[in-house]
Short mmCIF file of C-alpha atoms and ligand atoms in Angstrom, two decimals:
data_model
loop_
_atom_site.label_atom_id
_atom_site.label_comp_id
_atom_site.label_asym_id
_atom_site.label_seq_id
_atom_site.Cartn_x
_atom_site.Cartn_y
_atom_site.Cartn_z
CA UNK A 1 38.81 -12.85 -27.47
CA UNK A 2 37.36 -11.15 -24.77
CA UNK A 3 33.57 -10.49 -25.80
CA UNK A 4 32.12 -6.59 -26.03
CA UNK A 5 29.08 -6.66 -24.86
CA UNK A 6 26.75 -3.71 -25.52
CA UNK A 7 24.00 -2.81 -23.01
CA UNK A 8 21.09 -0.55 -24.25
CA UNK A 9 18.32 1.78 -22.11
CA UNK A 10 16.43 4.33 -21.70
CA UNK A 11 13.22 4.96 -19.58
CA UNK A 12 13.10 3.88 -15.76
CA UNK A 13 12.50 0.58 -16.21
CA UNK A 14 14.81 0.06 -18.33
CA UNK A 15 17.77 1.26 -16.17
CA UNK A 16 16.66 0.05 -12.96
CA UNK A 17 16.04 -3.25 -14.97
CA UNK A 18 19.90 -3.40 -16.85
CA UNK A 19 21.79 -1.06 -14.07
CA UNK A 20 21.78 -4.58 -11.79
CA UNK A 21 23.14 -6.80 -14.62
CA UNK A 22 25.46 -4.10 -15.91
CA UNK A 23 27.21 -4.35 -12.53
CA UNK A 24 27.21 -7.49 -12.67
CA UNK A 25 28.91 -7.61 -16.70
CA UNK A 26 31.57 -5.64 -14.94
CA UNK A 27 32.75 -8.96 -12.37
CA UNK A 28 34.07 -10.95 -15.55
CA UNK A 29 36.32 -8.17 -16.41
CA UNK A 30 38.80 -10.96 -17.58
CA UNK A 31 35.87 -12.09 -20.02
CA UNK A 32 34.03 -9.12 -20.56
CA UNK A 33 34.37 -5.72 -21.85
CA UNK A 34 30.90 -3.73 -21.29
CA UNK A 35 30.03 -0.84 -22.58
CA UNK A 36 27.16 1.16 -21.68
CA UNK A 37 24.77 2.91 -23.95
CA UNK A 38 21.46 5.16 -22.58
CA UNK A 39 19.44 6.72 -25.49
CA UNK A 40 17.77 9.56 -23.25
CA UNK A 41 14.27 8.36 -23.48
CA UNK A 42 13.47 9.45 -20.76
CA UNK A 43 15.58 12.60 -18.91
CA UNK A 44 14.76 12.92 -15.25
CA UNK A 45 13.66 8.91 -14.14
CA UNK A 46 16.24 8.05 -16.28
CA UNK A 47 19.78 10.35 -14.64
CA UNK A 48 17.82 9.59 -11.09
CA UNK A 49 18.65 5.55 -11.50
CA UNK A 50 22.22 5.73 -12.71
CA UNK A 51 22.85 7.69 -10.32
CA UNK A 52 21.33 4.91 -8.00
CA UNK A 53 23.40 2.51 -9.26
CA UNK A 54 26.46 4.27 -9.70
CA UNK A 55 26.11 2.98 -14.14
CA UNK A 56 27.53 5.93 -16.15
CA UNK A 57 27.20 5.10 -19.35
CA UNK A 58 30.07 5.48 -22.74
CA UNK A 59 27.08 6.96 -24.18
CA UNK A 60 24.21 8.40 -24.76
CA UNK A 61 21.81 9.78 -27.35
CA UNK A 62 19.46 12.39 -24.89
CA UNK A 63 16.85 11.53 -27.84
CA UNK A 64 14.14 13.36 -25.13
CA UNK A 65 11.32 16.21 -26.77
CA UNK A 66 8.80 17.52 -24.20
CA UNK A 67 6.78 15.97 -26.92
CA UNK A 68 7.60 12.95 -28.35
CA UNK A 69 5.34 10.86 -30.57
CA UNK A 70 6.26 6.72 -31.35
CA UNK A 71 7.81 7.55 -34.37
CA UNK A 72 10.55 10.53 -33.13
CA UNK A 73 11.40 8.28 -30.66
CA UNK A 74 11.89 5.78 -33.03
CA UNK A 75 13.50 7.29 -35.71
CA UNK A 76 15.92 8.95 -33.43
CA UNK A 77 17.30 6.02 -31.27
CA UNK A 78 16.98 4.27 -34.55
CA UNK A 79 19.67 6.38 -36.57
CA UNK A 80 21.50 7.33 -33.57
CA UNK A 81 21.86 3.95 -32.84
CA UNK A 82 23.43 3.30 -36.39
CA UNK A 83 26.40 5.66 -35.24
CA UNK A 84 27.39 4.86 -31.48
CA UNK A 85 26.96 0.53 -33.50
CA UNK A 86 29.07 1.44 -36.15
CA UNK A 87 32.04 3.23 -34.43
CA UNK A 88 31.52 0.83 -30.82
CA UNK A 89 30.94 -3.44 -33.17
CA UNK A 90 30.10 -5.36 -30.16
CA UNK A 91 29.79 -8.89 -30.34
CA UNK A 92 26.05 -8.55 -28.98
CA UNK A 93 23.10 -5.71 -27.83
CA UNK A 94 21.43 -6.20 -24.69
CA UNK A 95 18.26 -4.91 -25.08
CA UNK A 96 15.56 -4.44 -21.98
CA UNK A 97 11.28 -5.92 -22.35
CA UNK A 98 8.94 -3.80 -24.46
CA UNK A 99 10.26 -0.10 -24.59
CA UNK A 100 10.45 1.99 -28.17
CA UNK A 101 13.80 2.30 -27.00
CA UNK A 102 14.20 -1.24 -26.82
CA UNK A 103 12.66 -2.51 -30.30
CA UNK A 104 14.87 0.78 -32.03
CA UNK A 105 17.97 0.45 -30.30
CA UNK A 106 17.46 -4.16 -30.94
CA UNK A 107 17.03 -3.11 -35.07
CA UNK A 108 19.48 -0.95 -35.09
CA UNK A 109 21.97 -3.59 -34.23
CA UNK A 110 20.08 -5.80 -36.76
CA UNK A 111 20.59 -3.82 -38.48
CA UNK A 112 24.05 -3.68 -38.49
CA UNK A 113 23.41 -7.84 -38.77
CA UNK A 114 24.88 -7.59 -34.83
CA UNK A 115 22.62 -10.38 -32.13
CA UNK A 116 20.26 -9.00 -30.51
CA UNK A 117 20.00 -10.37 -26.32
CA UNK A 118 16.36 -9.77 -24.71
CA UNK A 119 16.44 -9.44 -21.20
CA UNK A 120 13.43 -10.06 -19.98
CA UNK A 121 12.15 -12.11 -22.96
CA UNK A 122 8.67 -13.82 -23.46
CA UNK A 123 6.14 -11.97 -22.12
CA UNK A 124 3.43 -11.10 -24.24
CA UNK A 125 -0.44 -9.89 -23.45
CA UNK A 126 -1.34 -11.45 -27.27
CA UNK A 127 -2.68 -8.63 -27.93
CA UNK A 128 -1.33 -5.52 -29.81
CA UNK A 129 -3.07 -2.96 -28.29
CA UNK A 130 -2.75 -4.43 -24.75
CA UNK A 131 -0.90 -2.58 -23.14
CA UNK A 132 0.34 -0.41 -26.18
CA UNK A 133 3.06 -0.49 -28.01
CA UNK A 134 4.76 -2.74 -25.84
CA UNK A 135 3.17 -5.30 -26.67
CA UNK A 136 3.93 -4.98 -29.93
CA UNK A 137 7.71 -4.40 -28.78
CA UNK A 138 8.40 -6.71 -27.24
CA UNK A 139 7.04 -10.11 -29.70
CA UNK A 140 9.53 -7.49 -32.14
CA UNK A 141 12.47 -7.60 -30.16
CA UNK A 142 12.09 -11.55 -29.99
CA UNK A 143 11.69 -12.00 -33.69
CA UNK A 144 15.08 -10.33 -34.23
CA UNK A 145 16.72 -11.81 -31.26
CA UNK A 146 19.46 -14.68 -30.56
CA UNK A 147 19.38 -14.51 -26.68
CA UNK A 148 15.92 -15.04 -25.26
CA UNK A 149 17.13 -14.74 -21.24
CA UNK A 150 13.25 -15.69 -20.20
CA UNK A 151 12.08 -14.45 -17.01
CA UNK A 152 9.62 -16.81 -16.03
CA UNK A 153 9.12 -20.70 -16.67
CA UNK A 154 5.87 -19.39 -18.92
CA UNK A 155 7.62 -17.05 -20.76
CA UNK A 156 9.97 -19.54 -22.02
CA UNK A 157 6.30 -21.22 -22.99
CA UNK A 158 5.78 -18.24 -24.32
CA UNK A 159 8.58 -18.52 -26.75
CA UNK A 160 8.55 -22.09 -27.59
CA UNK A 161 4.66 -21.71 -28.58
CA UNK A 162 6.23 -19.53 -31.53
CA UNK A 163 8.84 -21.80 -32.48
CA UNK A 164 12.20 -20.48 -31.22
CA UNK A 165 15.19 -22.25 -30.24
CA UNK A 166 14.33 -23.75 -26.73
CA UNK A 167 18.54 -23.80 -27.25
CA UNK A 168 18.61 -19.92 -27.45
CA UNK A 169 16.21 -19.44 -23.89
CA UNK A 170 17.45 -19.57 -20.45
CA UNK A 171 14.77 -18.96 -18.11
CA UNK A 172 17.17 -16.59 -15.13
CA UNK A 173 14.78 -14.99 -13.02
CA UNK A 174 13.64 -11.13 -13.03
CA UNK A 175 16.89 -8.25 -12.60
CA UNK A 176 14.22 -6.35 -11.44
CA UNK A 177 13.99 -8.37 -8.73
CA UNK A 178 17.79 -8.26 -7.43
CA UNK A 179 17.65 -5.18 -6.30
CA UNK A 180 15.23 -5.53 -3.42
CA UNK A 181 18.07 -7.24 -0.97
CA UNK A 182 19.31 -4.08 -0.88
CA UNK A 183 17.04 -1.52 -1.31
CA UNK A 184 14.49 -2.31 1.31
CA UNK A 185 15.44 -1.44 5.35
CA UNK A 186 14.15 -1.84 8.09
CA UNK A 187 14.99 1.04 9.89
CA UNK A 188 14.12 3.33 6.42
CA UNK A 189 12.61 7.13 7.36
CA UNK A 190 11.08 9.38 5.12
CA UNK A 191 8.80 12.41 5.80
CA UNK A 192 6.38 11.44 3.63
CA UNK A 193 5.97 7.98 5.18
CA UNK A 194 5.80 10.00 8.69
CA UNK A 195 2.54 12.28 7.45
CA UNK A 196 1.01 8.06 6.63
CA UNK A 197 1.52 7.52 9.51
CA UNK A 198 -0.91 5.15 11.93
CA UNK A 199 -3.11 5.23 8.28
CA UNK A 200 -3.42 2.45 6.08
CA UNK A 201 -0.67 3.82 2.96
CA UNK A 202 -1.65 2.85 0.02
CA UNK A 203 0.71 3.56 -3.67
CA UNK A 204 -0.45 4.90 -6.16
CA UNK A 205 1.62 5.32 -9.83
CA UNK A 206 -0.39 5.55 -13.31
CA UNK A 207 1.56 6.42 -16.75
CA UNK A 208 -0.29 3.87 -18.94
CA UNK A 209 0.17 5.42 -23.12
CA UNK A 210 -3.59 3.67 -23.82
CA UNK A 211 -5.02 5.05 -20.42
CA UNK A 212 -4.28 8.89 -21.60
CA UNK A 213 -7.73 10.49 -21.42
CA UNK A 214 -10.26 9.42 -20.33
CA UNK A 215 -9.17 5.93 -18.96
CA UNK A 216 -7.29 7.77 -16.23
CA UNK A 217 -10.12 10.15 -15.70
CA UNK A 218 -12.02 7.53 -14.27
CA UNK A 219 -9.31 5.74 -12.31
CA UNK A 220 -8.93 8.80 -10.58
CA UNK A 221 -12.10 9.36 -10.14
CA UNK A 222 -12.88 6.05 -8.72
CA UNK A 223 -9.93 6.93 -6.41
CA UNK A 224 -10.84 9.66 -4.79
CA UNK A 225 -14.65 8.28 -3.96
CA UNK A 226 -13.02 5.73 -1.82
CA UNK A 227 -10.71 7.94 -0.27
CA UNK A 228 -13.38 9.61 0.80
CA UNK A 229 -15.24 7.21 2.40
CA UNK A 230 -12.12 6.27 4.25
CA UNK A 231 -11.10 8.54 7.10
CA UNK A 232 -7.96 6.16 8.67
CA UNK A 233 -5.90 6.16 4.89
CA UNK A 234 -3.75 7.53 3.49
CA UNK A 235 -2.22 7.45 -0.27
CA UNK A 236 1.02 8.35 -1.61
CA UNK A 237 1.33 8.77 -5.49
CA UNK A 238 4.36 9.52 -7.13
CA UNK A 239 3.63 11.05 -9.85
CA UNK A 240 4.84 10.02 -13.54
CA UNK A 241 6.65 13.19 -15.13
CA UNK A 242 3.87 13.55 -18.63
CA UNK A 243 2.99 16.43 -18.95
CA UNK A 244 -0.38 14.30 -19.78
CA UNK A 245 -0.77 12.49 -17.06
CA UNK A 246 -0.15 15.47 -14.61
CA UNK A 247 -2.82 17.49 -15.89
CA UNK A 248 -5.75 14.95 -15.69
CA UNK A 249 -4.23 14.80 -11.92
CA UNK A 250 -4.23 17.70 -11.19
CA UNK A 251 -7.85 17.92 -12.60
CA UNK A 252 -9.37 15.42 -10.83
CA UNK A 253 -7.61 14.99 -7.69
CA UNK A 254 -6.66 18.31 -6.49
CA UNK A 255 -7.96 19.27 -2.68
CA UNK A 256 -7.87 15.99 -2.56
CA UNK A 257 -6.25 15.45 1.64
CA UNK A 258 -5.74 12.16 1.61
CA UNK A 259 -3.93 12.18 -0.94
CA UNK A 260 -0.08 13.56 -1.53
CA UNK A 261 0.91 13.53 -5.40
CA UNK A 262 4.50 14.52 -5.23
CA UNK A 263 7.39 13.94 -7.43
CA UNK A 264 8.51 10.44 -8.61
CA UNK A 265 10.86 8.85 -6.47
CA UNK A 266 13.93 7.65 -6.30
CA UNK A 267 13.73 3.79 -7.40
CA UNK A 268 15.11 3.30 -3.17
CA UNK A 269 12.50 5.15 -1.96
CA UNK A 270 10.19 3.93 -4.42
CA UNK A 271 10.86 0.13 -2.89
CA UNK A 272 10.95 2.15 0.97
CA UNK A 273 6.74 2.99 -0.01
CA UNK A 274 6.09 -0.20 -0.91
CA UNK A 275 6.99 -2.34 1.68
CA UNK A 276 5.38 0.31 4.29
CA UNK A 277 2.11 0.27 2.04
CA UNK A 278 -0.96 -1.34 2.76
CA UNK A 279 -1.28 -2.16 -0.60
CA UNK A 280 -0.89 -1.01 -3.98
CA UNK A 281 -2.74 1.17 -7.73
CA UNK A 282 -1.50 0.88 -10.26
CA UNK A 283 -1.15 0.20 -14.78
CA UNK A 284 3.31 -0.43 -14.47
CA UNK A 285 4.84 -3.57 -14.76
CA UNK A 286 7.83 -4.01 -13.44
CA UNK A 287 5.58 -3.04 -9.91
CA UNK A 288 3.39 -6.05 -10.64
CA UNK A 289 6.78 -8.17 -10.33
CA UNK A 290 7.87 -6.12 -7.30
CA UNK A 291 4.52 -6.20 -5.11
CA UNK A 292 4.65 -10.50 -4.62
CA UNK A 293 8.09 -10.25 -2.79
CA UNK A 294 7.10 -7.16 -0.48
CA UNK A 295 3.32 -9.77 0.00
CA UNK A 296 1.78 -5.98 -1.10
CA UNK A 297 -1.85 -6.60 -2.48
CA UNK A 298 -1.97 -4.92 -5.76
CA UNK A 299 -5.20 -3.93 -8.27
CA UNK A 300 -3.54 -3.86 -12.13
CA UNK A 301 -5.27 -0.44 -13.39
CA UNK A 302 -5.43 -2.14 -16.78
CA UNK A 303 -7.45 -4.66 -19.13
CA UNK A 304 -4.29 -7.43 -19.93
CA UNK A 305 -1.59 -8.27 -17.76
CA UNK A 306 1.76 -10.28 -19.07
CA UNK A 307 2.73 -10.73 -15.66
CA UNK A 308 0.07 -13.91 -14.69
CA UNK A 309 2.04 -15.44 -12.67
CA UNK A 310 1.27 -12.83 -9.47
CA UNK A 311 -2.22 -13.44 -10.97
CA UNK A 312 -1.54 -16.97 -9.85
CA UNK A 313 0.39 -16.25 -6.55
CA UNK A 314 -2.46 -14.27 -5.69
CA UNK A 315 -1.13 -10.87 -5.36
CA UNK A 316 -2.66 -9.29 -7.76
CA UNK A 317 -6.39 -8.58 -9.54
CA UNK A 318 -7.41 -7.19 -13.36
CA UNK A 319 -9.72 -4.47 -11.71
CA UNK A 320 -9.40 -2.55 -15.20
CA UNK A 321 -10.41 1.41 -15.93
CA UNK A 322 -13.65 1.92 -15.58
CA UNK A 323 -14.17 3.59 -12.45
CA UNK A 324 -17.11 1.28 -11.02
CA UNK A 325 -14.83 -1.62 -10.56
CA UNK A 326 -11.55 -0.20 -9.45
CA UNK A 327 -14.38 1.76 -6.54
CA UNK A 328 -15.04 -2.05 -5.72
CA UNK A 329 -12.05 -3.23 -5.73
CA UNK A 330 -11.11 -1.24 -3.51
CA UNK A 331 -13.71 -0.86 -1.24
CA UNK A 332 -13.06 -4.00 -0.61
CA UNK A 333 -9.36 -4.40 0.09
CA UNK A 334 -10.61 -2.37 2.55
CA UNK A 335 -12.62 -2.98 4.15
CA UNK A 336 -12.77 -7.06 3.70
CA UNK A 337 -10.34 -8.49 6.24
CA UNK A 338 -9.97 -11.77 4.48
CA UNK A 339 -9.94 -11.06 1.25
CA UNK A 340 -6.68 -8.68 1.70
CA UNK A 341 -5.27 -11.14 4.01
CA UNK A 342 -5.59 -13.28 0.82
CA UNK A 343 -3.95 -11.31 -1.44
CA UNK A 344 -1.10 -10.41 1.32
CA UNK A 345 1.04 -13.82 0.82
CA UNK A 346 4.34 -13.32 0.17
CA UNK A 347 5.66 -15.26 -3.07
CA UNK A 348 8.81 -14.86 -5.21
CA UNK A 349 7.08 -16.02 -9.08
CA UNK A 350 9.59 -13.97 -11.06
CA UNK A 351 12.76 -15.13 -9.44
CA UNK A 352 15.62 -15.20 -6.75
CA UNK A 353 17.48 -12.13 -6.87
CA UNK A 354 20.13 -13.89 -9.03
CA UNK A 355 19.76 -13.24 -12.75
CA UNK A 356 21.27 -10.66 -13.18
CA UNK A 357 24.23 -13.31 -11.91
CA UNK A 358 23.11 -15.61 -14.30
CA UNK A 359 22.65 -13.51 -17.33
CA UNK A 360 26.54 -12.70 -17.26
CA UNK A 361 27.70 -16.24 -16.92
CA UNK A 362 26.02 -17.39 -19.93
CA UNK A 363 27.34 -14.57 -21.57
CA UNK A 364 30.19 -15.94 -20.77
CA UNK A 365 30.39 -19.29 -21.16
CA UNK A 366 28.15 -19.67 -24.66
CA UNK A 367 29.00 -17.79 -28.11
C1 UD1 B 1 7.26 4.70 -21.03
C2 UD1 B 1 7.58 3.45 -22.44
C3 UD1 B 1 6.44 3.05 -21.30
C4 UD1 B 1 7.13 2.31 -20.08
C5 UD1 B 1 7.43 3.52 -19.82
C6 UD1 B 1 8.00 3.82 -17.99
C7 UD1 B 1 7.16 2.98 -25.10
C8 UD1 B 1 7.02 3.86 -26.03
N1 UD1 B 1 7.40 4.26 -22.99
O1 UD1 B 1 6.54 5.46 -22.13
O2 UD1 B 1 6.83 1.21 -21.93
O3 UD1 B 1 5.96 1.71 -19.82
O4 UD1 B 1 7.94 4.19 -20.31
O5 UD1 B 1 7.71 4.87 -16.99
O6 UD1 B 1 8.86 3.21 -24.25
N2 UD1 B 1 9.06 13.09 -19.67
C9 UD1 B 1 9.80 13.46 -18.36
N3 UD1 B 1 10.66 13.63 -17.60
C10 UD1 B 1 11.00 12.17 -17.97
C11 UD1 B 1 10.42 10.74 -18.09
C12 UD1 B 1 9.22 11.19 -18.82
O7 UD1 B 1 9.70 15.27 -19.32
O8 UD1 B 1 12.01 11.77 -16.71
C13 UD1 B 1 7.52 13.49 -19.93
C14 UD1 B 1 8.25 13.91 -21.85
O9 UD1 B 1 7.18 14.63 -21.12
C15 UD1 B 1 8.06 12.64 -22.63
C16 UD1 B 1 6.74 11.97 -22.08
O10 UD1 B 1 6.56 12.27 -20.37
O11 UD1 B 1 7.52 13.22 -23.83
C17 UD1 B 1 6.20 10.85 -22.20
O12 UD1 B 1 7.48 10.28 -22.14
P1 UD1 B 1 7.49 8.63 -22.98
O13 UD1 B 1 8.77 7.81 -22.64
O14 UD1 B 1 6.92 8.92 -24.49
O15 UD1 B 1 6.50 7.27 -22.04
P2 UD1 B 1 6.44 7.17 -21.31
O16 UD1 B 1 4.52 6.83 -20.57
O17 UD1 B 1 6.79 7.27 -19.70
N1 UDP B 2 9.08 3.21 -9.36
C1 UDP B 2 10.28 4.40 -9.23
N2 UDP B 2 9.65 4.99 -8.55
C2 UDP B 2 8.29 5.42 -8.43
C3 UDP B 2 7.36 4.33 -8.92
C4 UDP B 2 8.38 3.80 -9.79
O1 UDP B 2 11.58 4.25 -9.03
O2 UDP B 2 8.16 6.30 -8.56
C5 UDP B 2 10.05 1.87 -9.99
C6 UDP B 2 8.99 1.01 -9.61
O3 UDP B 2 9.61 0.28 -8.31
C7 UDP B 2 9.42 0.01 -10.80
C8 UDP B 2 9.84 0.76 -11.73
O4 UDP B 2 9.62 1.97 -11.59
O5 UDP B 2 10.59 -0.70 -10.16
C9 UDP B 2 8.42 1.02 -12.62
O6 UDP B 2 8.12 2.09 -13.81
P1 UDP B 2 7.49 2.18 -15.08
O7 UDP B 2 5.73 2.08 -14.35
O8 UDP B 2 7.65 3.87 -14.78
O9 UDP B 2 6.83 1.02 -16.03
P2 UDP B 2 6.71 -0.15 -15.73
O10 UDP B 2 7.38 -0.89 -14.94
O11 UDP B 2 5.60 0.05 -16.50
O12 UDP B 2 6.83 0.01 -17.59
#
């Protein structure tokens, strides 16, 4: 009998990592029925990705509000998913990573006694406040999951340390890496890249909840100081749609002539911008996984990371959220060729680009 697999996601990064999986699952028509449900925790940034991959969800809870809180997202997703799950009764619900969508959708499945599969299971900082609330979300999802698709051996070890059954853990690589081989192109062009031509291109993103307000202000001040001191540098910042990010950026970064703040890029564009960049400053999770594959140094503007593999590979450096350490690390990477060379070796600690295929085969093969 065919297995009904419901794939649930709601934000941009989940979509980027789950759409390749939806396409891989759909290859197994004889074994699997695939139902896609999006929560719409993100709206525009989610729809961008769905359009890129050509994935059309059967269900859309459309929960996003301009002023959403963790409570509103959780309660809207929990009750919305209950209705969808009672109607569809899938054999397994797949959720991804650490967002509030993943936690609440997984919890709804658990309440309906439907097995949960966790894609990107086992990442840990072991600090519930960093990143917040993501560390809680990912730990909680691993409490009620029955299928653990761990991207790396480190993630598997984290799960084993918590007493999870080794027989339920599969090390698959990260599905986020699957897309890179399709998106990055030699002949890619974009007007913003033309603007940066002949300069070292710095790519910037920032959005973490615990960094909203003062930490983000400190990051932006450090970045501005470095840009002011380096005439051969141009920076592009595709800014998150969160108005709380946009207001601090407007206050701290407007009028900086070496910086363009632009709307979120479609994932194909963003990957090609990464491939053309000299280095990246970010507090993002997914970018920490993609950058090593492209050999691009990343200054991670956070105090912790659940992606130690990229630090071990030498591509990622944690610089915190205070102005001075960010200023110093950013300046050093621009001014010291030896430091730059050490950080810009390509490595693939997060997978070989075939994670989705592996997960699809595992779901077909076992119960
Ligand atoms: C969410 C996830 C975070 C993930 C991030 C990826 C949680 C708690 N947080 O955080 O783990 O790293 O997505 O980007 O699950 N907005 C729009 N349009 C969009 C998307 C967002 O207008 O397409 C605005 C809305 O005003 C929304 C706000 O951004 O209320 C915040 O969105 P939310 O999903 O709550 O938080 P993120 O910081 O995006
Ligand atoms: N990304 C994108 N457009 C952008 C910025 C980022 O497509 O303008 C992609 C990026 O390549 C990565 C993902 O979005 O795959 C990261 O998402 P985000 O930083 O929002 O969330 P996180 O990974 O921190 O949860």
